[in-house]
Each structure stands twice: as C-alpha cells, then as structure tokens.
PDB file of C-alpha atoms and ligand atoms in Angstrom:
ATOM      1  CA  UNK Z   1       0.000   0.000   0.000  1.00 94.00           C
ATOM      2  CA  UNK Z   2       1.245   3.484  -0.904  1.00 97.00           C
ATOM      3  CA  UNK Z   3       0.320   6.291   1.466  1.00 98.00           C
ATOM      4  CA  UNK Z   4       1.305   9.831   0.586  1.00 98.00           C
ATOM      5  CA  UNK Z   5       0.608  12.684   2.993  1.00 98.00           C
ATOM      6  CA  UNK Z   6       0.883  16.423   2.368  1.00 98.00           C
ATOM      7  CA  UNK Z   7       3.443  16.006  -0.417  1.00 98.00           C
ATOM      8  CA  UNK Z   8       5.010  19.278  -1.535  1.00 98.00           C
ATOM      9  CA  UNK Z   9       7.613  20.010  -4.165  1.00 98.00           C
ATOM     10  CA  UNK Z  10       8.970  23.401  -5.091  1.00 98.00           C
ATOM     11  CA  UNK Z  11      11.772  23.207  -7.662  1.00 97.00           C
ATOM     12  CA  UNK Z  12      14.849  25.363  -7.283  1.00 96.00           C
ATOM     13  CA  UNK Z  13      13.467  27.462 -10.139  1.00 96.00           C
ATOM     14  CA  UNK Z  14      10.600  28.456  -7.826  1.00 96.00           C
ATOM     15  CA  UNK Z  15       8.031  26.338  -9.699  1.00 96.00           C
ATOM     16  CA  UNK Z  16       5.547  24.873  -7.215  1.00 97.00           C
ATOM     17  CA  UNK Z  17       4.811  21.435  -8.715  1.00 98.00           C
ATOM     18  CA  UNK Z  18       3.020  19.827  -5.747  1.00 98.00           C
ATOM     19  CA  UNK Z  19       1.152  21.843  -3.170  1.00 98.00           C
ATOM     20  CA  UNK Z  20       0.075  19.399  -0.455  1.00 98.00           C
ATOM     21  CA  UNK Z  21      -1.134  16.159  -2.063  1.00 98.00           C
ATOM     22  CA  UNK Z  22      -2.631  13.297  -0.040  1.00 98.00           C
ATOM     23  CA  UNK Z  23      -3.187   9.968  -1.780  1.00 98.00           C
ATOM     24  CA  UNK Z  24      -3.512   6.312  -0.796  1.00 97.00           C
ATOM     25  CA  UNK Z  25      -3.267   3.516  -3.380  1.00 97.00           C
ATOM     26  CA  UNK Z  26      -3.897  -0.001  -2.128  1.00 95.00           C
ATOM     27  CA  UNK Z  27      -4.980  -3.570  -2.801  1.00 94.00           C
ATOM     28  CA  UNK Z  28      -4.894  -4.330  -6.488  1.00 95.00           C
ATOM     29  CA  UNK Z  29      -6.646  -1.165  -7.586  1.00 96.00           C
ATOM     30  CA  UNK Z  30      -5.750   0.810 -10.683  1.00 97.00           C
ATOM     31  CA  UNK Z  31      -5.636   4.524  -9.982  1.00 98.00           C
ATOM     32  CA  UNK Z  32      -5.338   6.922 -12.885  1.00 98.00           C
ATOM     33  CA  UNK Z  33      -3.876  10.361 -12.209  1.00 98.00           C
ATOM     34  CA  UNK Z  34      -5.188  12.800 -14.777  1.00 97.00           C
ATOM     35  CA  UNK Z  35      -4.605  16.500 -15.267  1.00 95.00           C
ATOM     36  CA  UNK Z  36      -3.279  18.959 -17.823  1.00 93.00           C
ATOM     37  CA  UNK Z  37       0.384  19.267 -18.703  1.00 93.00           C
ATOM     38  CA  UNK Z  38       2.221  20.955 -15.835  1.00 95.00           C
ATOM     39  CA  UNK Z  39      -0.286  19.755 -13.202  1.00 96.00           C
ATOM     40  CA  UNK Z  40       2.433  17.905 -11.263  1.00 97.00           C
ATOM     41  CA  UNK Z  41       1.714  14.291 -12.292  1.00 96.00           C
ATOM     42  CA  UNK Z  42       5.236  13.280 -13.198  1.00 95.00           C
ATOM     43  CA  UNK Z  43       6.694  15.170 -10.243  1.00 97.00           C
ATOM     44  CA  UNK Z  44       4.421  13.085  -8.021  1.00 97.00           C
ATOM     45  CA  UNK Z  45       5.733   9.819  -9.497  1.00 96.00           C
ATOM     46  CA  UNK Z  46       9.325  11.070  -9.396  1.00 94.00           C
ATOM     47  CA  UNK Z  47       8.929  11.930  -5.697  1.00 95.00           C
ATOM     48  CA  UNK Z  48       7.586   8.475  -4.888  1.00 95.00           C
ATOM     49  CA  UNK Z  49      10.431   6.648  -6.620  1.00 90.00           C
ATOM     50  CA  UNK Z  50      12.830   9.261  -5.309  1.00 89.00           C
ATOM     51  CA  UNK Z  51      14.158  10.442  -8.635  1.00 88.00           C
ATOM     52  CA  UNK Z  52      13.482  13.836  -7.124  1.00 91.00           C
ATOM     53  CA  UNK Z  53      13.574  14.948  -3.508  1.00 92.00           C
ATOM     54  CA  UNK Z  54      10.242  16.231  -2.183  1.00 95.00           C
ATOM     55  CA  UNK Z  55      10.353  19.561  -0.369  1.00 96.00           C
ATOM     56  CA  UNK Z  56       8.201  18.091   2.403  1.00 97.00           C
ATOM     57  CA  UNK Z  57       5.609  15.430   3.132  1.00 97.00           C
ATOM     58  CA  UNK Z  58       5.510  11.727   3.901  1.00 97.00           C
ATOM     59  CA  UNK Z  59       5.580   8.723   1.577  1.00 97.00           C
ATOM     60  CA  UNK Z  60       5.001   5.252   3.024  1.00 96.00           C
ATOM     61  CA  UNK Z  61       5.268   2.061   0.973  1.00 95.00           C
ATOM     62  CA  UNK Z  62       3.918  -0.910   2.944  1.00 93.00           C
ATOM     63  CA  UNK Z  63       4.769   0.987   6.123  1.00 92.00           C
ATOM     64  CA  UNK Z  64       8.313   2.018   5.153  1.00 92.00           C
ATOM     65  CA  UNK Z  65       8.867   5.766   5.074  1.00 94.00           C
ATOM     66  CA  UNK Z  66      10.683   6.505   1.801  1.00 93.00           C
ATOM     67  CA  UNK Z  67      11.534  10.184   2.119  1.00 90.00           C
ATOM     68  CA  UNK Z  68      14.421   9.846   4.576  1.00 85.00           C
ATOM     69  CA  UNK Z  69      16.120   6.826   2.975  1.00 88.00           C
ATOM     70  CA  UNK Z  70      19.663   6.927   1.653  1.00 87.00           C
ATOM     71  CA  UNK Z  71      22.100   4.610  -0.148  1.00 85.00           C
ATOM     72  CA  UNK Z  72      21.437   0.892   0.447  1.00 87.00           C
ATOM     73  CA  UNK Z  73      18.095   1.425   2.137  1.00 89.00           C
ATOM     74  CA  UNK Z  74      16.994   3.620  -0.761  1.00 87.00           C
ATOM     75  CA  UNK Z  75      18.189   1.129  -3.369  1.00 85.00           C
ATOM     76  CA  UNK Z  76      16.350  -1.670  -1.622  1.00 86.00           C
ATOM     77  CA  UNK Z  77      13.148   0.376  -1.349  1.00 88.00           C
ATOM     78  CA  UNK Z  78      13.385   1.268  -5.049  1.00 87.00           C
ATOM     79  CA  UNK Z  79      13.386  -2.422  -5.913  1.00 87.00           C
ATOM     80  CA  UNK Z  80       9.893  -2.570  -4.416  1.00 92.00           C
ATOM     81  CA  UNK Z  81       8.703  -0.012  -6.963  1.00 94.00           C
ATOM     82  CA  UNK Z  82       8.051  -1.191 -10.509  1.00 93.00           C
ATOM     83  CA  UNK Z  83       8.520   1.762 -12.858  1.00 92.00           C
ATOM     84  CA  UNK Z  84       7.101   1.827 -16.369  1.00 92.00           C
ATOM     85  CA  UNK Z  85       8.030   4.809 -18.522  1.00 85.00           C
ATOM     86  CA  UNK Z  86       6.488   6.693 -21.407  1.00 80.00           C
ATOM     87  CA  UNK Z  87       9.496   6.181 -23.653  1.00 75.00           C
ATOM     88  CA  UNK Z  88      10.070   2.625 -22.384  1.00 69.00           C
ATOM     89  CA  UNK Z  89      13.740   3.304 -21.453  1.00 80.00           C
ATOM     90  CA  UNK Z  90      14.860   0.072 -23.085  1.00 88.00           C
ATOM     91  CA  UNK Z  91      18.472  -0.604 -23.949  1.00 86.00           C
ATOM     92  CA  UNK Z  92      18.143  -0.622 -27.758  1.00 88.00           C
ATOM     93  CA  UNK Z  93      20.964  -3.019 -28.569  1.00 87.00           C
ATOM     94  CA  UNK Z  94      19.979  -5.620 -26.005  1.00 87.00           C
ATOM     95  CA  UNK Z  95      17.445  -8.355 -26.614  1.00 90.00           C
ATOM     96  CA  UNK Z  96      14.018  -8.519 -25.042  1.00 93.00           C
ATOM     97  CA  UNK Z  97      15.283 -11.119 -22.547  1.00 91.00           C
ATOM     98  CA  UNK Z  98      18.337  -9.051 -21.644  1.00 88.00           C
ATOM     99  CA  UNK Z  99      16.228  -5.949 -21.152  1.00 91.00           C
ATOM    100  CA  UNK Z 100      13.893  -7.794 -18.825  1.00 92.00           C
ATOM    101  CA  UNK Z 101      16.718  -9.366 -16.823  1.00 88.00           C
ATOM    102  CA  UNK Z 102      18.887  -6.271 -16.496  1.00 82.00           C
ATOM    103  CA  UNK Z 103      15.966  -4.296 -15.138  1.00 70.00           C
ATOM    104  CA  UNK Z 104      16.428  -0.622 -14.691  1.00 56.00           C
ATOM    105  CA  UNK Z 105      20.212  -0.590 -14.734  1.00 55.00           C
ATOM    106  CA  UNK Z 106      21.907   2.034 -16.837  1.00 51.00           C
ATOM    107  CA  UNK Z 107      23.461   1.109 -20.186  1.00 52.00           C
ATOM    108  CA  UNK Z 108      26.911   0.397 -18.870  1.00 53.00           C
ATOM    109  CA  UNK Z 109      25.862  -1.730 -15.934  1.00 62.00           C
ATOM    110  CA  UNK Z 110      23.362  -3.483 -18.197  1.00 58.00           C
ATOM    111  CA  UNK Z 111      26.160  -4.522 -20.530  1.00 58.00           C
ATOM    112  CA  UNK Z 112      28.273  -5.685 -17.624  1.00 62.00           C
ATOM    113  CA  UNK Z 113      25.425  -7.646 -16.118  1.00 62.00           C
ATOM    114  CA  UNK Z 114      24.677  -9.188 -19.507  1.00 61.00           C
ATOM    115  CA  UNK Z 115      28.165 -10.662 -19.731  1.00 62.00           C
ATOM    116  CA  UNK Z 116      27.506 -12.573 -16.535  1.00 64.00           C
ATOM    117  CA  UNK Z 117      25.244 -15.583 -16.605  1.00 70.00           C
ATOM    118  CA  UNK Z 118      21.825 -14.920 -15.272  1.00 75.00           C
ATOM    119  CA  UNK Z 119      20.548 -17.366 -12.635  1.00 78.00           C
ATOM    120  CA  UNK Z 120      18.402 -20.066 -14.287  1.00 82.00           C
ATOM    121  CA  UNK Z 121      15.458 -19.308 -12.032  1.00 85.00           C
ATOM    122  CA  UNK Z 122      15.488 -15.656 -13.167  1.00 85.00           C
ATOM    123  CA  UNK Z 123      15.530 -16.777 -16.794  1.00 87.00           C
ATOM    124  CA  UNK Z 124      12.605 -19.150 -16.138  1.00 91.00           C
ATOM    125  CA  UNK Z 125      10.654 -16.361 -14.490  1.00 91.00           C
ATOM    126  CA  UNK Z 126      11.432 -14.034 -17.377  1.00 92.00           C
ATOM    127  CA  UNK Z 127      10.084 -16.602 -19.885  1.00 94.00           C
ATOM    128  CA  UNK Z 128       6.919 -16.915 -17.812  1.00 94.00           C
ATOM    129  CA  UNK Z 129       6.382 -13.169 -17.619  1.00 94.00           C
ATOM    130  CA  UNK Z 130       7.186 -12.625 -21.307  1.00 95.00           C
ATOM    131  CA  UNK Z 131       4.525 -15.215 -22.114  1.00 94.00           C
ATOM    132  CA  UNK Z 132       2.102 -13.401 -19.857  1.00 92.00           C
ATOM    133  CA  UNK Z 133       2.622 -10.038 -21.552  1.00 94.00           C
ATOM    134  CA  UNK Z 134       2.212 -11.604 -24.993  1.00 93.00           C
ATOM    135  CA  UNK Z 135       5.880 -11.687 -26.008  1.00 95.00           C
ATOM    136  CA  UNK Z 136       6.359 -15.447 -25.910  1.00 95.00           C
ATOM    137  CA  UNK Z 137       8.928 -16.474 -28.541  1.00 94.00           C
ATOM    138  CA  UNK Z 138      10.289 -12.936 -28.929  1.00 96.00           C
ATOM    139  CA  UNK Z 139      12.974 -13.131 -26.255  1.00 94.00           C
ATOM    140  CA  UNK Z 140      15.872 -12.925 -28.737  1.00 94.00           C
ATOM    141  CA  UNK Z 141      14.586  -9.941 -30.712  1.00 95.00           C
ATOM    142  CA  UNK Z 142      16.519  -6.748 -30.169  1.00 95.00           C
ATOM    143  CA  UNK Z 143      14.633  -3.893 -28.513  1.00 93.00           C
ATOM    144  CA  UNK Z 144      15.150  -1.696 -31.582  1.00 93.00           C
ATOM    145  CA  UNK Z 145      13.301  -4.243 -33.760  1.00 95.00           C
ATOM    146  CA  UNK Z 146      10.058  -3.969 -31.794  1.00 94.00           C
ATOM    147  CA  UNK Z 147       6.880  -1.985 -32.321  1.00 92.00           C
ATOM    148  CA  UNK Z 148       5.785   0.593 -29.753  1.00 91.00           C
ATOM    149  CA  UNK Z 149       3.251  -1.747 -28.192  1.00 92.00           C
ATOM    150  CA  UNK Z 150       5.809  -4.552 -27.960  1.00 94.00           C
ATOM    151  CA  UNK Z 151       8.317  -2.179 -26.388  1.00 93.00           C
ATOM    152  CA  UNK Z 152       5.827  -1.175 -23.734  1.00 92.00           C
ATOM    153  CA  UNK Z 153       5.181  -4.871 -23.002  1.00 94.00           C
ATOM    154  CA  UNK Z 154       8.911  -5.322 -22.423  1.00 95.00           C
ATOM    155  CA  UNK Z 155       8.761  -2.345 -20.050  1.00 94.00           C
ATOM    156  CA  UNK Z 156       5.912  -3.989 -18.162  1.00 94.00           C
ATOM    157  CA  UNK Z 157       7.716  -7.359 -17.980  1.00 94.00           C
ATOM    158  CA  UNK Z 158      10.875  -5.663 -16.733  1.00 93.00           C
ATOM    159  CA  UNK Z 159       8.935  -3.936 -13.939  1.00 92.00           C
ATOM    160  CA  UNK Z 160       6.959  -7.017 -12.963  1.00 93.00           C
ATOM    161  CA  UNK Z 161       9.902  -9.424 -12.709  1.00 91.00           C
ATOM    162  CA  UNK Z 162      11.143  -7.603  -9.590  1.00 88.00           C
ATOM    163  CA  UNK Z 163       7.973  -8.547  -7.681  1.00 91.00           C
ATOM    164  CA  UNK Z 164       7.295  -4.914  -6.854  1.00 94.00           C
ATOM    165  CA  UNK Z 165       4.885  -3.781  -4.155  1.00 95.00           C
ATOM    166  CA  UNK Z 166       3.460  -1.163  -6.500  1.00 96.00           C
ATOM    167  CA  UNK Z 167       3.600  -0.323 -10.197  1.00 96.00           C
ATOM    168  CA  UNK Z 168       4.152   3.342 -11.085  1.00 96.00           C
ATOM    169  CA  UNK Z 169       3.423   4.124 -14.692  1.00 96.00           C
ATOM    170  CA  UNK Z 170       4.236   7.456 -16.355  1.00 94.00           C
ATOM    171  CA  UNK Z 171       2.168   8.184 -19.481  1.00 93.00           C
ATOM    172  CA  UNK Z 172       2.332   4.604 -20.826  1.00 93.00           C
ATOM    173  CA  UNK Z 173       0.318   5.275 -23.959  1.00 92.00           C
ATOM    174  CA  UNK Z 174       1.477   8.638 -25.240  1.00 87.00           C
ATOM    175  CA  UNK Z 175       3.558   7.056 -28.015  1.00 87.00           C
ATOM    176  CA  UNK Z 176       0.943   4.425 -28.911  1.00 90.00           C
ATOM    177  CA  UNK Z 177      -2.038   4.352 -31.270  1.00 92.00           C
ATOM    178  CA  UNK Z 178      -5.512   4.209 -29.643  1.00 93.00           C
ATOM    179  CA  UNK Z 179      -5.993   0.483 -30.181  1.00 93.00           C
ATOM    180  CA  UNK Z 180      -2.601  -0.458 -28.726  1.00 92.00           C
ATOM    181  CA  UNK Z 181      -3.191   1.995 -25.865  1.00 94.00           C
ATOM    182  CA  UNK Z 182      -6.327   0.086 -24.873  1.00 94.00           C
ATOM    183  CA  UNK Z 183      -4.485  -3.237 -24.954  1.00 93.00           C
ATOM    184  CA  UNK Z 184      -1.611  -1.902 -22.824  1.00 93.00           C
ATOM    185  CA  UNK Z 185      -4.002  -0.357 -20.258  1.00 95.00           C
ATOM    186  CA  UNK Z 186      -5.910  -3.624 -20.033  1.00 95.00           C
ATOM    187  CA  UNK Z 187      -2.691  -5.579 -19.559  1.00 95.00           C
ATOM    188  CA  UNK Z 188      -1.660  -3.255 -16.724  1.00 95.00           C
ATOM    189  CA  UNK Z 189      -4.967  -3.576 -14.867  1.00 95.00           C
ATOM    190  CA  UNK Z 190      -5.057  -7.364 -15.360  1.00 95.00           C
ATOM    191  CA  UNK Z 191      -1.515  -7.743 -14.050  1.00 94.00           C
ATOM    192  CA  UNK Z 192      -2.334  -5.621 -10.998  1.00 93.00           C
ATOM    193  CA  UNK Z 193      -5.279  -7.933 -10.288  1.00 94.00           C
ATOM    194  CA  UNK Z 194      -3.343 -11.144 -10.808  1.00 94.00           C
ATOM    195  CA  UNK Z 195      -0.393 -10.092  -8.687  1.00 94.00           C
ATOM    196  CA  UNK Z 196      -2.368  -8.282  -6.023  1.00 95.00           C
ATOM    197  CA  UNK Z 197      -0.408  -5.051  -6.361  1.00 96.00           C
ATOM    198  CA  UNK Z 198      -1.791  -1.565  -6.864  1.00 97.00           C
ATOM    199  CA  UNK Z 199      -0.948   0.439  -9.952  1.00 97.00           C
ATOM    200  CA  UNK Z 200      -0.785   4.204 -10.267  1.00 98.00           C
ATOM    201  CA  UNK Z 201      -0.878   5.492 -13.843  1.00 97.00           C
ATOM    202  CA  UNK Z 202      -0.226   9.072 -14.950  1.00 96.00           C
ATOM    203  CA  UNK Z 203      -2.246   9.602 -18.040  1.00 95.00           C
ATOM    204  CA  UNK Z 204      -3.476  12.664 -19.873  1.00 90.00           C
ATOM    205  CA  UNK Z 205      -6.060  10.823 -21.995  1.00 92.00           C
ATOM    206  CA  UNK Z 206      -9.193  11.063 -19.868  1.00 94.00           C
ATOM    207  CA  UNK Z 207     -11.063   8.469 -21.952  1.00 94.00           C
ATOM    208  CA  UNK Z 208      -8.446   5.798 -21.254  1.00 95.00           C
ATOM    209  CA  UNK Z 209      -8.584   6.605 -17.532  1.00 96.00           C
ATOM    210  CA  UNK Z 210     -12.369   6.404 -17.641  1.00 96.00           C
ATOM    211  CA  UNK Z 211     -12.494   3.031 -19.352  1.00 95.00           C
ATOM    212  CA  UNK Z 212      -9.700   1.275 -17.424  1.00 96.00           C
ATOM    213  CA  UNK Z 213      -9.175   2.756 -13.943  1.00 97.00           C
ATOM    214  CA  UNK Z 214     -10.966   1.745 -10.749  1.00 96.00           C
ATOM    215  CA  UNK Z 215     -10.434   5.223  -9.386  1.00 97.00           C
ATOM    216  CA  UNK Z 216      -9.462   8.534 -10.912  1.00 97.00           C
ATOM    217  CA  UNK Z 217      -7.654  11.401  -9.226  1.00 98.00           C
ATOM    218  CA  UNK Z 218      -7.439  14.779 -10.894  1.00 97.00           C
ATOM    219  CA  UNK Z 219      -4.447  17.015 -10.328  1.00 97.00           C
ATOM    220  CA  UNK Z 220      -4.379  20.716 -11.190  1.00 97.00           C
ATOM    221  CA  UNK Z 221      -1.652  23.204 -10.294  1.00 97.00           C
ATOM    222  CA  UNK Z 222      -0.174  20.746  -7.801  1.00 98.00           C
ATOM    223  CA  UNK Z 223      -3.419  20.082  -5.956  1.00 98.00           C
ATOM    224  CA  UNK Z 224      -5.934  17.233  -6.004  1.00 97.00           C
ATOM    225  CA  UNK Z 225      -9.111  18.661  -7.454  1.00 96.00           C
ATOM    226  CA  UNK Z 226     -11.050  15.415  -8.010  1.00 96.00           C
ATOM    227  CA  UNK Z 227     -11.099  11.942  -6.565  1.00 96.00           C
ATOM    228  CA  UNK Z 228     -13.704   9.363  -7.477  1.00 96.00           C
ATOM    229  CA  UNK Z 229     -14.820   6.520  -9.734  1.00 95.00           C
ATOM    230  CA  UNK Z 230     -15.061   6.902 -13.513  1.00 94.00           C
ATOM    231  CA  UNK Z 231     -18.843   7.139 -13.052  1.00 91.00           C
ATOM    232  CA  UNK Z 232     -18.475   9.999 -10.612  1.00 91.00           C
ATOM    233  CA  UNK Z 233     -16.212  11.778 -13.087  1.00 89.00           C
ATOM    234  CA  UNK Z 234     -18.909  11.439 -15.759  1.00 81.00           C
ATOM    235  CA  UNK Z 235     -21.508  12.899 -13.389  1.00 79.00           C
ATOM    236  CA  UNK Z 236     -19.410  16.020 -13.015  1.00 75.00           C
ATOM    237  CA  UNK Z 237     -18.913  16.719 -16.687  1.00 62.00           C
TER     238      UNK Z 237
HETATM  239  P1  ADP F 301      15.642  20.050  -8.214  1.00 58.95           P
HETATM  240  O1  ADP F 301      14.994  21.226  -7.566  1.00 58.95           O
HETATM  241  O2  ADP F 301      14.850  18.778  -8.047  1.00 58.95           O
HETATM  242  O3  ADP F 301      17.095  19.898  -7.896  1.00 58.95           O
HETATM  243  P2  ADP F 301      16.245  21.556 -10.571  1.00 58.95           P
HETATM  244  O4  ADP F 301      15.400  22.775 -10.456  1.00 58.95           O
HETATM  245  O5  ADP F 301      17.672  21.643 -10.168  1.00 58.95           O
HETATM  246  O6  ADP F 301      15.540  20.338  -9.783  1.00 58.95           O
HETATM  247  O7  ADP F 301      16.145  21.063 -12.072  1.00 58.95           O
HETATM  248  C1  ADP F 301      16.548  19.794 -12.467  1.00 58.95           C
HETATM  249  C2  ADP F 301      16.653  19.769 -13.976  1.00 58.95           C
HETATM  250  O8  ADP F 301      15.384  19.990 -14.636  1.00 58.95           O
HETATM  251  C3  ADP F 301      17.566  20.835 -14.496  1.00 58.95           C
HETATM  252  O9  ADP F 301      18.396  20.267 -15.483  1.00 58.95           O
HETATM  253  C4  ADP F 301      16.642  21.877 -15.072  1.00 58.95           C
HETATM  254  O10 ADP F 301      17.236  22.530 -16.173  1.00 58.95           O
HETATM  255  C5  ADP F 301      15.487  21.053 -15.568  1.00 58.95           C
HETATM  256  N1  ADP F 301      14.255  21.883 -15.584  1.00 58.95           N
HETATM  257  C6  ADP F 301      14.180  23.153 -15.177  1.00 58.95           C
HETATM  258  N2  ADP F 301      12.938  23.634 -15.340  1.00 58.95           N
HETATM  259  C7  ADP F 301      12.197  22.650 -15.848  1.00 58.95           C
HETATM  260  C8  ADP F 301      10.818  22.525 -16.213  1.00 58.95           C
HETATM  261  N3  ADP F 301       9.941  23.528 -16.101  1.00 58.95           N
HETATM  262  N4  ADP F 301      10.385  21.338 -16.678  1.00 58.95           N
HETATM  263  C9  ADP F 301      11.241  20.315 -16.788  1.00 58.95           C
HETATM  264  N5  ADP F 301      12.563  20.373 -16.486  1.00 58.95           N
HETATM  265  C10 ADP F 301      13.031  21.532 -16.007  1.00 58.95           C
HETATM  266  P1  ADP F 302       2.869  16.983 -15.460  1.00 58.95           P
HETATM  267  O1  ADP F 302       3.556  15.672 -15.342  1.00 58.95           O
HETATM  268  O2  ADP F 302       1.475  16.963 -14.912  1.00 58.95           O
HETATM  269  O3  ADP F 302       2.908  17.568 -16.831  1.00 58.95           O
HETATM  270  P2  ADP F 302       5.160  18.081 -14.037  1.00 58.95           P
HETATM  271  O4  ADP F 302       5.275  17.353 -12.761  1.00 58.95           O
HETATM  272  O5  ADP F 302       6.058  17.693 -15.152  1.00 58.95           O
HETATM  273  O6  ADP F 302       3.631  18.044 -14.510  1.00 58.95           O
HETATM  274  O7  ADP F 302       5.369  19.640 -13.799  1.00 58.95           O
HETATM  275  C1  ADP F 302       4.741  20.361 -12.722  1.00 58.95           C
HETATM  276  C2  ADP F 302       5.342  21.771 -12.638  1.00 58.95           C
HETATM  277  O8  ADP F 302       6.687  21.699 -12.206  1.00 58.95           O
HETATM  278  C3  ADP F 302       5.365  22.524 -13.955  1.00 58.95           C
HETATM  279  O9  ADP F 302       5.179  23.894 -13.659  1.00 58.95           O
HETATM  280  C4  ADP F 302       6.783  22.276 -14.476  1.00 58.95           C
HETATM  281  O10 ADP F 302       7.216  23.324 -15.293  1.00 58.95           O
HETATM  282  C5  ADP F 302       7.581  22.230 -13.174  1.00 58.95           C
HETATM  283  N1  ADP F 302       8.763  21.350 -13.263  1.00 58.95           N
HETATM  284  C6  ADP F 302       8.769  20.036 -13.571  1.00 58.95           C
HETATM  285  N2  ADP F 302      10.008  19.518 -13.514  1.00 58.95           N
HETATM  286  C7  ADP F 302      10.805  20.552 -13.161  1.00 58.95           C
HETATM  287  C8  ADP F 302      12.209  20.697 -12.920  1.00 58.95           C
HETATM  288  N3  ADP F 302      13.030  19.649 -13.027  1.00 58.95           N
HETATM  289  N4  ADP F 302      12.669  21.894 -12.576  1.00 58.95           N
HETATM  290  C9  ADP F 302      11.849  22.958 -12.454  1.00 58.95           C
HETATM  291  N5  ADP F 302      10.516  22.903 -12.646  1.00 58.95           N
HETATM  292  C10 ADP F 302      10.003  21.724 -12.998  1.00 58.95           C
END
C-alpha cells in the first residue's frame, strides 16, 4: 500500500509542482492520475520513486517511510517499486530477454550484467512473464526491432519481474495508437489484479482513464481537485 501525505515540491526554479497532495493507493486497484500538462503528475511519481527529492511530506510504501532513505536502504526500497516509462527506457541493442533481466540498470551496468550468466530461475521467471505479456517467442529480438506496443510490453515485464509492491506508470500510452493503448491499459490492470499489487498510472487521456481505472484522481496546479470513480467523473462533466 502506498500512502502519501501532504506532499510538496517546489523546484529550485521556484516552480511549485506539488502543493500538499494526499493519496492512498492499495490492494490491487488501478488509480489513474489525470490532469493537464504541468499539473504535477510526473513530479508526483518522481517523488515516490525518489528520482526527485520532495520539499516536504511523507511517503510510506507498505509501512516504510521513503523520504528519509539513503544509499542501500533507498536502493532496496526502489526495488519494491516497478517503474514503467512513457518512452520505455529500453536498452536498444539488447534483446528482449536481456532488457527484462537487467531491469532498470543504466546502459553500462546493463552490458556488464549481460556478460555474466543470469541465474536459471530468473531466466525461467522471465520466460513466464514474457509469455504473460504476450511476447512469448520474442525473447531474442533486439529492442530496436520492436513496435511501440511490444516495447511497452517489455517495459511492463521488466517492472513485474522484480515482484514490486506497487507499479508506477508514467504516461504509458502517449507514443501508442488508440488500439494499442487500450491493450496496454488492459494488460496493466489485469496484471495488478493477478499479482495483487496496486498500480498508479499518470495519463493525460481522460477516456483511457475512464475506461480502465478503478479510481481517478485529478491534479491541477499541484493540488488534487477530483477523486472518485469513472462514473463519478462522468456525473461532473
Ligand atoms: P531540483 O529542484 O529537483 O534539484 P532543478 O530545479 O535543479 O531540480 O532542475 C533539475 C533539472 O530539470 C535541471 O536540469 C533543469 O534545467 C530542468 N528543468 C528546469 N525547469 C524545468 C521545467 N519547467 N520542466 C522540466 N525540467 C526543467
Ligand atoms: P505533469 O507531469 O502533470 O505535466 P510536471 O510534474 O512535469 O507536470 O510539472 C509540474 C510543474 O513543475 C510545472 O510547472 C513544471 O514546469 C515544473 N517542473 C517540472 N520539472 C521541473 C524541474 N526539473 N525543474 C523545475 N521545474 C520543474
């Protein structure tokens, strides 16, 4: 369960990106965070996975406070967070299997890791997960040979193989056509259900949020301005 209390972020430029946001994401629910560009959505995700330091506030993941963590404790907490990015962040010259197994390492460490043998049980798990995301038989394709939808499936597999306690997804569909977007959103919600982990998705396409999320939160100028079911969102508009 992710519990965020009174999260604030003011960048050194003076931009106030988050102005006191409270949010809990739990069980295996899919929460979509919607809002116009500049609302603070990606800052929120970057604060939770600690790519950026919040100015103040509390972030608990299954009871562990994330904001004060450093070094090893931070690295270990980050492993509990499955990140899925808009631009996939795949290592282009590595295969699907290598991308899944080297996780979120940078290019250099990915290459180093790839020269080592991966434990057989990790490889078995990777095959299983690749099957699950619809990439069975594609493990030896290079990332740069894949379509956008396939690339996003690799991103999902790479996040899921770590057994995260939450999936954080930043604009997963902005490079995809509408049909593929629907398939990717459905895969994300199904995987959350199957694995019993919550998923928080930043998304600017309100229709996708409406048709796939259990709950929608609306962010505007760094503040939560709506929280409710897709039906409740429809009632407002
Ligand atoms: P922090 O306050 O988290 O240290 P900084 O203000 O130092 O962040 O900015 C981090 C990086 O983001 C810098 O490279 C900066 O140029 C860049 N940046 C600055 N303004 C913006 C903006 N409005 N949107 C996105 N990136 C920005
Ligand atoms: P969204 O993801 O909803 O588009 P962001 O979190 O990217 O919103 O941005 C929220 C606000 O913070 C905007 O005003 C943006 O310009 C500012 N901002 C984002 N990143 C940075 C940064 N690194 N440095 C300075 N300002 C930033």
